[in-house]
Short mmCIF file of C-alpha atoms in Angstrom, two decimals:
data_model
loop_
_atom_site.label_atom_id
_atom_site.label_comp_id
_atom_site.label_asym_id
_atom_site.label_seq_id
_atom_site.Cartn_x
_atom_site.Cartn_y
_atom_site.Cartn_z
CA UNK G 1 -29.01 206.00 -47.69
CA UNK G 2 -29.80 204.27 -44.14
CA UNK G 3 -26.94 203.54 -42.04
CA UNK G 4 -27.99 201.75 -38.53
CA UNK G 5 -25.68 203.05 -35.80
CA UNK G 6 -25.41 201.58 -32.57
CA UNK G 7 -24.98 203.77 -29.76
CA UNK G 8 -23.01 202.96 -26.54
CA UNK G 9 -25.09 203.61 -22.94
CA UNK G 10 -22.59 206.45 -22.38
CA UNK G 11 -23.43 208.53 -25.41
CA UNK G 12 -27.50 207.68 -25.22
CA UNK G 13 -27.78 211.23 -23.33
CA UNK G 14 -27.28 212.76 -27.07
CA UNK G 15 -29.74 210.22 -28.71
CA UNK G 16 -32.87 210.91 -25.97
CA UNK G 17 -31.81 207.14 -24.60
CA UNK G 18 -31.92 205.36 -28.07
CA UNK G 19 -29.67 202.38 -28.74
CA UNK G 20 -29.88 202.29 -32.30
CA UNK G 21 -30.46 205.51 -34.49
CA UNK G 22 -30.33 205.75 -38.39
CA UNK G 23 -28.01 207.93 -40.23
CA UNK G 24 -27.05 209.00 -43.71
CA UNK G 25 -23.44 209.41 -45.52
CA UNK G 26 -21.00 207.97 -47.88
CA UNK G 27 -18.54 207.85 -45.26
CA UNK G 28 -18.38 207.05 -41.51
CA UNK G 29 -17.41 210.80 -41.49
CA UNK G 30 -20.75 212.00 -43.09
CA UNK G 31 -22.54 209.81 -41.40
CA UNK G 32 -21.09 211.12 -37.99
CA UNK G 33 -21.78 214.34 -39.25
CA UNK G 34 -25.18 213.95 -40.22
CA UNK G 35 -25.97 212.43 -36.49
CA UNK G 36 -24.41 215.36 -35.14
CA UNK G 37 -27.06 217.65 -36.72
CA UNK G 38 -29.78 215.79 -35.55
CA UNK G 39 -28.26 214.90 -31.67
CA UNK G 40 -26.22 217.76 -30.97
CA UNK G 41 -22.79 217.12 -29.21
CA UNK G 42 -22.56 213.81 -30.41
CA UNK G 43 -20.06 214.12 -33.52
CA UNK G 44 -17.71 216.06 -30.93
CA UNK G 45 -17.48 213.02 -28.84
CA UNK G 46 -16.24 210.93 -31.60
CA UNK G 47 -14.45 213.58 -33.98
CA UNK G 48 -11.11 215.23 -33.36
CA UNK G 49 -11.39 219.02 -34.90
CA UNK G 50 -9.44 217.65 -37.82
CA UNK G 51 -12.17 215.07 -38.60
CA UNK G 52 -10.40 211.80 -37.50
CA UNK G 53 -11.56 209.89 -35.19
CA UNK G 54 -10.43 210.12 -31.55
CA UNK G 55 -7.79 207.85 -30.18
CA UNK G 56 -9.63 205.98 -27.93
CA UNK G 57 -12.92 205.56 -29.57
CA UNK G 58 -13.39 202.08 -30.93
CA UNK G 59 -15.76 202.48 -34.44
CA UNK G 60 -16.91 199.26 -36.29
CA UNK G 61 -18.34 198.81 -39.81
CA UNK G 62 -19.80 195.47 -39.85
CA UNK G 63 -17.87 194.38 -37.10
CA UNK G 64 -14.51 195.35 -38.43
CA UNK G 65 -12.35 198.16 -36.54
CA UNK G 66 -12.27 201.17 -39.00
CA UNK G 67 -8.63 201.81 -38.05
CA UNK G 68 -7.76 198.82 -40.34
CA UNK G 69 -10.25 200.03 -43.12
CA UNK G 70 -10.44 203.74 -43.78
CA UNK G 71 -10.64 205.51 -40.63
CA UNK G 72 -13.18 208.39 -40.87
CA UNK G 73 -13.08 208.17 -44.26
CA UNK G 74 -14.08 204.48 -44.62
CA UNK G 75 -17.10 203.84 -47.40
CA UNK G 76 -20.40 203.25 -45.91
CA UNK G 77 -23.04 201.51 -48.17
CA UNK G 78 -27.11 201.06 -47.45
CA UNK G 79 -27.56 198.64 -44.87
CA UNK G 80 -24.15 198.80 -42.96
CA UNK G 81 -24.00 198.68 -39.18
CA UNK G 82 -21.95 201.07 -37.45
CA UNK G 83 -21.00 200.31 -33.77
CA UNK G 84 -19.24 202.37 -31.19
CA UNK G 85 -17.71 200.52 -28.06
CA UNK G 86 -15.54 201.67 -25.13
CA UNK G 87 -12.17 199.61 -25.00
CA UNK G 88 -12.37 196.36 -22.49
CA UNK G 89 -9.24 194.58 -21.65
CA UNK G 90 -9.33 190.71 -20.86
CA UNK G 91 -6.65 188.46 -19.28
CA UNK I 1 7.11 163.75 -21.13
CA UNK I 2 8.97 164.37 -17.83
CA UNK I 3 8.98 167.65 -16.18
CA UNK I 4 10.73 168.38 -12.69
CA UNK I 5 8.25 170.89 -11.96
CA UNK I 6 4.99 172.37 -13.32
CA UNK I 7 6.42 175.13 -15.14
CA UNK I 8 8.53 172.96 -17.01
CA UNK I 9 5.48 171.09 -18.55
CA UNK I 10 4.22 174.44 -20.19
CA UNK I 11 4.21 174.86 -23.95
CA UNK I 12 4.51 172.53 -26.63
CA UNK I 13 0.41 172.43 -27.25
CA UNK I 14 -0.54 170.60 -30.14
CA UNK I 15 -1.97 172.01 -33.53
CA UNK I 16 -4.89 170.32 -34.83
CA UNK I 17 -6.32 170.86 -38.31
CA UNK I 18 -10.05 171.50 -38.26
CA UNK I 19 -11.17 170.06 -41.88
CA UNK I 20 -14.98 170.18 -41.13
CA UNK I 21 -15.04 173.79 -40.12
CA UNK I 22 -12.44 175.74 -42.70
CA UNK I 23 -14.24 177.36 -45.74
CA UNK I 24 -13.62 175.62 -48.95
CA UNK I 25 -9.91 176.04 -50.08
CA UNK I 26 -8.61 177.36 -46.66
CA UNK I 27 -7.11 175.08 -43.86
CA UNK I 28 -7.66 176.14 -40.35
CA UNK I 29 -5.70 174.87 -37.60
CA UNK I 30 -6.18 175.72 -33.84
CA UNK I 31 -2.97 175.84 -31.28
CA UNK I 32 -4.78 173.93 -28.30
CA UNK I 33 -3.47 176.32 -25.60
CA UNK I 34 -6.10 174.34 -23.23
CA UNK I 35 -3.43 171.51 -23.09
CA UNK I 36 -1.20 173.69 -20.54
CA UNK I 37 -0.88 172.51 -17.06
CA UNK I 38 -3.66 174.93 -15.66
CA UNK I 39 -5.80 174.82 -19.03
CA UNK I 40 -4.88 178.14 -20.25
CA UNK I 41 -2.53 179.86 -22.75
CA UNK I 42 -2.01 182.24 -19.52
CA UNK I 43 0.52 179.53 -18.25
CA UNK I 44 3.05 180.95 -20.89
CA UNK I 45 2.51 184.42 -19.52
CA UNK I 46 2.85 183.41 -15.95
CA UNK I 47 5.90 181.54 -15.92
CA UNK I 48 7.57 184.63 -17.89
CA UNK I 49 6.20 187.31 -15.66
CA UNK I 50 7.49 185.36 -12.50
CA UNK I 51 10.86 184.33 -13.96
CA UNK I 52 11.46 188.00 -15.18
CA UNK I 53 10.50 189.39 -11.61
CA UNK I 54 13.12 186.82 -10.05
CA UNK I 55 15.56 187.76 -12.61
CA UNK I 56 15.28 191.48 -11.78
CA UNK I 57 15.70 190.20 -7.90
CA UNK I 58 11.90 191.62 -7.11
CA UNK I 59 10.87 188.53 -5.46
CA UNK I 60 12.23 186.36 -2.26
CA UNK I 61 10.72 183.89 -0.36
CA UNK I 62 6.95 184.62 1.09
CA UNK I 63 6.72 187.42 -1.12
CA UNK I 64 3.08 188.66 -2.29
CA UNK I 65 2.47 188.93 -5.87
CA UNK I 66 -0.75 191.24 -6.73
CA UNK I 67 -2.43 190.99 -10.27
CA UNK I 68 -5.58 192.39 -11.96
CA UNK I 69 -7.19 189.45 -14.11
CA UNK I 70 -10.48 188.08 -15.48
CA UNK I 71 -9.49 184.93 -14.29
CA UNK I 72 -6.69 182.70 -16.42
CA UNK I 73 -3.53 184.74 -15.63
CA UNK I 74 -4.77 184.45 -11.96
CA UNK I 75 -5.02 180.77 -11.93
CA UNK I 76 -1.85 180.17 -14.19
CA UNK I 77 0.01 182.62 -11.47
CA UNK I 78 -1.23 180.56 -8.78
CA UNK I 79 0.09 177.44 -10.00
CA UNK I 80 3.61 178.90 -10.46
CA UNK I 81 3.76 180.67 -7.17
CA UNK I 82 2.56 177.45 -5.16
CA UNK I 83 5.81 175.46 -5.62
CA UNK I 84 7.83 178.61 -4.98
CA UNK I 85 6.20 179.78 -1.99
CA UNK I 86 5.14 183.10 -3.03
CA UNK I 87 1.31 184.34 -1.84
CA UNK I 88 -0.95 185.58 -4.45
CA UNK I 89 -3.51 188.32 -4.27
CA UNK I 90 -5.74 188.55 -7.43
CA UNK I 91 -8.41 191.28 -8.29
CA UNK I 92 -10.93 190.10 -10.55
CA UNK I 93 -14.26 191.62 -11.76
CA UNK I 94 -17.20 190.19 -9.90
CA UNK I 95 -18.85 188.94 -13.01
CA UNK I 96 -16.44 186.31 -14.07
CA UNK I 97 -17.30 182.73 -14.41
CA UNK I 98 -18.12 180.58 -11.06
CA UNK I 99 -15.18 178.01 -12.13
CA UNK I 100 -12.67 180.98 -12.39
CA UNK I 101 -13.36 181.79 -8.89
CA UNK I 102 -13.42 178.40 -7.50
CA UNK I 103 -10.12 177.58 -9.00
CA UNK I 104 -8.50 180.34 -7.67
CA UNK I 105 -10.22 179.64 -4.09
CA UNK I 106 -8.88 176.11 -4.35
CA UNK I 107 -5.44 177.33 -5.08
CA UNK I 108 -5.65 179.53 -1.50
CA UNK I 109 -5.43 182.73 -3.46
CA UNK I 110 -6.80 186.04 -1.88
CA UNK I 111 -9.31 187.28 -4.02
CA UNK I 112 -10.56 190.97 -4.69
CA UNK I 113 -13.38 191.92 -6.32
CA UNK I 114 -13.84 194.66 -8.53
CA UNK I 115 -17.17 196.06 -9.82
CA UNK I 116 -18.83 194.08 -12.48
CA UNK I 117 -19.81 197.55 -14.22
CA UNK I 118 -15.91 198.28 -14.57
CA UNK I 119 -14.74 195.14 -16.05
CA UNK I 120 -11.43 194.21 -16.38
CA UNK I 121 -10.27 198.07 -16.29
CA UNK I 122 -11.81 198.01 -13.05
CA UNK I 123 -9.70 195.35 -11.73
CA UNK I 124 -6.59 197.21 -13.07
CA UNK I 125 -7.92 200.53 -11.46
CA UNK I 126 -8.24 198.72 -7.79
CA UNK I 127 -5.10 196.74 -8.06
CA UNK I 128 -2.99 199.88 -9.00
CA UNK I 129 -4.67 201.40 -5.83
CA UNK I 130 -3.53 198.51 -3.75
CA UNK I 131 0.09 198.11 -4.90
CA UNK I 132 0.50 201.90 -4.46
CA UNK I 133 0.32 202.05 -0.87
CA UNK I 134 2.14 198.65 -0.46
CA UNK I 135 5.81 198.15 -0.85
CA UNK I 136 5.75 194.80 0.15
CA UNK I 137 3.77 193.41 -2.72
CA UNK I 138 4.90 193.14 -6.52
CA UNK I 139 2.32 193.51 -9.41
CA UNK I 140 3.86 191.71 -12.62
CA UNK I 141 1.07 194.05 -14.56
CA UNK I 142 0.44 191.69 -17.57
CA UNK I 143 -1.26 194.35 -19.39
CA UNK I 144 2.25 196.26 -19.48
CA UNK I 145 4.88 194.05 -18.72
CA UNK I 146 6.91 193.25 -22.01
CA UNK I 147 7.59 189.44 -20.43
CA UNK I 148 4.00 188.89 -21.59
CA UNK I 149 4.42 189.48 -25.39
CA UNK I 150 7.87 187.88 -25.13
CA UNK I 151 6.52 184.52 -23.93
CA UNK I 152 4.68 184.35 -27.22
CA UNK I 153 7.74 185.79 -29.10
CA UNK I 154 9.80 183.05 -27.63
CA UNK I 155 7.38 180.18 -27.17
CA UNK I 156 4.08 180.23 -28.90
CA UNK I 157 5.48 181.68 -32.23
CA UNK I 158 8.47 179.40 -32.70
CA UNK I 159 6.15 176.43 -32.06
CA UNK I 160 3.70 177.30 -34.82
CA UNK I 161 6.69 178.06 -37.41
CA UNK I 162 7.78 174.77 -36.26
CA UNK I 163 4.84 172.92 -37.05
CA UNK I 164 3.55 174.82 -40.09
CA UNK I 165 6.28 177.07 -41.76
CA UNK I 166 3.89 178.27 -44.36
CA UNK I 167 1.26 179.79 -42.13
CA UNK I 168 -0.39 182.58 -43.47
CA UNK I 169 -2.03 184.41 -41.06
CA UNK I 170 -3.00 183.92 -37.21
CA UNK I 171 -6.11 184.74 -35.50
CA UNK I 172 -6.20 185.37 -31.68
CA UNK I 173 -8.35 187.02 -28.77
CA UNK I 174 -7.82 190.51 -27.85
CA UNK I 175 -7.47 190.28 -24.00
CA UNK I 176 -4.05 191.94 -22.98
CA UNK I 177 -2.84 192.30 -26.63
CA UNK I 178 0.30 189.88 -25.42
CA UNK I 179 -0.70 187.13 -27.74
CA UNK I 180 -1.19 189.36 -30.66
CA UNK I 181 1.98 191.26 -30.24
CA UNK I 182 4.26 188.38 -29.39
CA UNK I 183 2.87 186.19 -32.00
CA UNK I 184 2.28 188.88 -34.95
CA UNK I 185 6.27 189.89 -34.33
CA UNK I 186 7.63 186.87 -34.16
CA UNK I 187 5.39 185.59 -37.38
CA UNK I 188 6.16 188.58 -39.48
CA UNK I 189 10.12 188.33 -38.90
CA UNK I 190 9.51 184.73 -40.63
CA UNK I 191 7.90 185.83 -43.23
CA UNK I 192 6.50 189.79 -43.48
CA UNK I 193 3.41 188.73 -45.43
CA UNK I 194 1.88 186.87 -42.85
CA UNK I 195 -1.55 188.41 -41.77
CA UNK I 196 -2.53 189.14 -38.17
CA UNK I 197 -6.17 189.32 -37.30
CA UNK I 198 -7.39 190.21 -33.54
CA UNK I 199 -10.79 188.69 -32.37
CA UNK I 200 -12.15 191.48 -29.91
CA UNK I 201 -15.11 190.03 -27.50
CA UNK I 202 -18.27 192.26 -27.84
CA UNK I 203 -20.42 192.51 -24.46
CA UNK I 204 -23.72 193.80 -23.42
CA UNK I 205 -24.34 196.92 -21.83
CA UNK I 206 -24.06 196.03 -18.36
CA UNK I 207 -20.10 195.32 -18.83
CA UNK I 208 -19.76 198.62 -20.86
CA UNK I 209 -21.89 200.32 -18.35
CA UNK I 210 -21.12 204.27 -18.32
CA UNK I 211 -17.43 203.94 -19.25
CA UNK I 212 -16.26 206.80 -21.01
CA UNK I 213 -15.13 206.50 -24.43
CA UNK I 214 -12.06 208.70 -23.98
CA UNK I 215 -11.10 206.72 -20.71
CA UNK I 216 -10.70 203.40 -22.69
CA UNK I 217 -7.86 201.46 -21.38
CA UNK I 218 -5.48 200.41 -24.09
CA UNK I 219 -3.18 197.88 -22.83
CA UNK I 220 0.38 199.04 -23.35
CA UNK I 221 1.47 195.78 -24.43
CA UNK I 222 -0.41 195.91 -27.34
CA UNK I 223 1.39 196.91 -30.25
CA UNK I 224 -1.55 197.49 -32.84
CA UNK I 225 1.05 197.83 -35.91
CA UNK I 226 1.51 194.18 -36.03
CA UNK I 227 -2.73 193.83 -36.83
CA UNK I 228 -3.85 193.51 -40.04
CA UNK I 229 -7.27 193.70 -38.82
CA UNK I 230 -10.01 193.86 -35.73
CA UNK I 231 -13.35 191.92 -35.81
CA UNK I 232 -15.76 192.15 -33.07
CA UNK I 233 -17.33 189.09 -31.95
CA UNK I 234 -20.58 189.14 -29.87
CA UNK I 235 -21.69 186.71 -27.66
CA UNK I 236 -24.18 185.25 -30.09
CA UNK I 237 -21.52 184.56 -32.90
CA UNK I 238 -19.13 183.30 -30.25
CA UNK I 239 -21.60 180.70 -28.79
CA UNK I 240 -22.49 179.33 -32.27
CA UNK I 241 -18.83 178.85 -33.35
CA UNK I 242 -18.02 177.21 -29.70
CA UNK I 243 -20.94 174.84 -30.04
CA UNK I 244 -19.82 174.02 -33.84
CA UNK I 245 -16.40 173.33 -32.94
CA UNK I 246 -17.80 170.65 -30.24
CA UNK I 247 -20.49 169.09 -32.50
CA UNK I 248 -18.23 169.13 -35.79
CA UNK I 249 -14.54 169.00 -34.98
CA UNK I 250 -14.72 167.43 -31.41
CA UNK I 251 -12.93 170.10 -30.02
CA UNK I 252 -14.31 171.38 -26.59
CA UNK I 253 -12.99 174.96 -26.14
CA UNK I 254 -13.74 178.02 -24.42
CA UNK I 255 -15.96 180.99 -25.96
CA UNK I 256 -12.86 182.92 -26.95
CA UNK I 257 -11.90 180.08 -28.93
CA UNK I 258 -15.35 180.33 -30.50
CA UNK I 259 -14.76 184.02 -31.38
CA UNK I 260 -11.39 183.42 -32.85
CA UNK I 261 -12.55 180.92 -35.17
CA UNK I 262 -15.51 183.12 -36.28
CA UNK I 263 -13.08 185.54 -37.21
CA UNK I 264 -10.70 183.12 -38.75
CA UNK I 265 -13.77 181.85 -41.21
CA UNK I 266 -14.60 185.40 -42.26
CA UNK I 267 -10.66 186.23 -43.47
CA UNK I 268 -10.65 182.89 -45.61
CA UNK I 269 -11.88 185.09 -48.53
CA UNK I 270 -9.81 185.36 -51.84
CA UNK I 271 -10.39 189.42 -50.95
CA UNK I 272 -8.03 188.86 -47.83
CA UNK I 273 -6.25 185.33 -48.23
CA UNK I 274 -5.13 183.46 -51.07
CA UNK I 275 -7.08 180.32 -51.73
CA UNK I 276 -4.73 177.40 -50.24
CA UNK I 277 -3.74 179.73 -47.25
CA UNK I 278 -2.98 178.06 -43.83
CA UNK I 279 -4.80 179.96 -40.75
CA UNK I 280 -3.78 179.26 -37.18
CA UNK I 281 -6.18 180.29 -34.35
CA UNK I 282 -5.01 180.24 -31.06
CA UNK I 283 -7.48 178.55 -28.64
CA UNK I 284 -6.52 180.17 -25.33
CA UNK I 285 -8.54 177.70 -23.28
CA UNK I 286 -10.86 174.54 -23.01
CA UNK I 287 -14.45 174.86 -22.33
CA UNK I 288 -14.22 173.32 -18.56
CA UNK I 289 -14.43 176.90 -16.88
CA UNK I 290 -17.46 177.90 -18.96
CA UNK I 291 -19.65 174.85 -18.39
CA UNK I 292 -21.73 176.85 -15.46
CA UNK I 293 -22.47 179.62 -18.10
CA UNK I 294 -24.62 177.24 -19.88
CA UNK I 295 -22.83 177.84 -23.32
CA UNK I 296 -22.87 173.82 -23.80
CA UNK I 297 -26.37 173.06 -22.50
CA UNK I 298 -28.91 172.19 -24.99
CA UNK I 299 -30.84 175.60 -24.34
CA UNK I 300 -31.69 177.90 -27.39
CA UNK I 301 -28.83 179.97 -28.31
CA UNK I 302 -30.39 183.22 -28.09
CA UNK I 303 -31.36 183.05 -24.41
CA UNK I 304 -27.71 181.55 -23.67
CA UNK I 305 -26.34 184.54 -25.31
CA UNK I 306 -28.34 187.05 -23.70
CA UNK I 307 -26.92 185.52 -20.34
CA UNK I 308 -23.58 185.30 -21.83
CA UNK I 309 -23.10 188.96 -22.81
CA UNK I 310 -22.86 190.38 -18.97
CA UNK I 311 -20.20 187.85 -18.40
CA UNK I 312 -16.46 188.37 -19.16
CA UNK I 313 -16.24 185.43 -21.03
CA UNK I 314 -12.70 186.15 -22.84
#
């Protein structure tokens, strides 16, 4: 199963500068763990010790914020796109 | 409509249907906040911020207000401050649209620029540093001031309920979170089954820069518990929807409006809203302040979107 993951500039030190990487997993949590095996240090930037997402990290599956889906346990399907973005305010 | 001064001409904006834009079986209405005196929803917020500061005795003749803004709030504050004799300094990221800078200059506002790579978060940082060392300025701080969501709880929300009592969902852009929080609270009090969706702008790498994920700024006024979903919208999708609003609905709106309409169409599906649902989209401003971005030129959308993604268009 191939999940596209878009990596923000600040995390590209972990992915050899790659903007987009591929991951495998039936849930967001599994996909992040999978990335962590190939890109050391990446999973820790996103997940707390208990496996939930860090409070200030915005993760989206197909443009939807996963906090309103299933959090780290959001199910993924082949071809889904995961994006990670820092928070930006406006006004 | 007679108004003794400009602050009394704020609100009571039209709610217009978009029959050609809504998916089959759904109705989408646009709350045209661009009809406010300075052309944006921020007139409501600026009035509440200044009135609240006056009530609490924080302002006197000749006082200076200092506020971080990506533009619209600054323009609205300028219009409120001018007749009341307050001076205004705005801290604004350097990558905001040319029109916003021009308008602020016309109002005689002192502009301090913060680095493009730090986005609005940088403007907040710089404004806080400036306010800290200066007891003579008052910073309303729209990102943390309850008067911001209260403006929408007390004015925008009741107007929508008055015009469309059976509204099923509302979509608004996520900037400070004030619109979503105030509207969401009011509409859910009116009918707890009302759904509230946030349209969040997604920019290019330049805007996000090297910002750390764990330093992300979450505006204190945003009450995420009123949200039922949060959808990010990139510059391309916002641009396409904005252009379509002009060509098929006759509505000349800014890019945040396009982004919010994009989200409204996305949630008009039986999985999320029953068929027949009426959805209100808050249009924060018209297209005037974005003409220089090329968004309304006949140019190829991909080229325009690539240029846009480095500009704070929301």
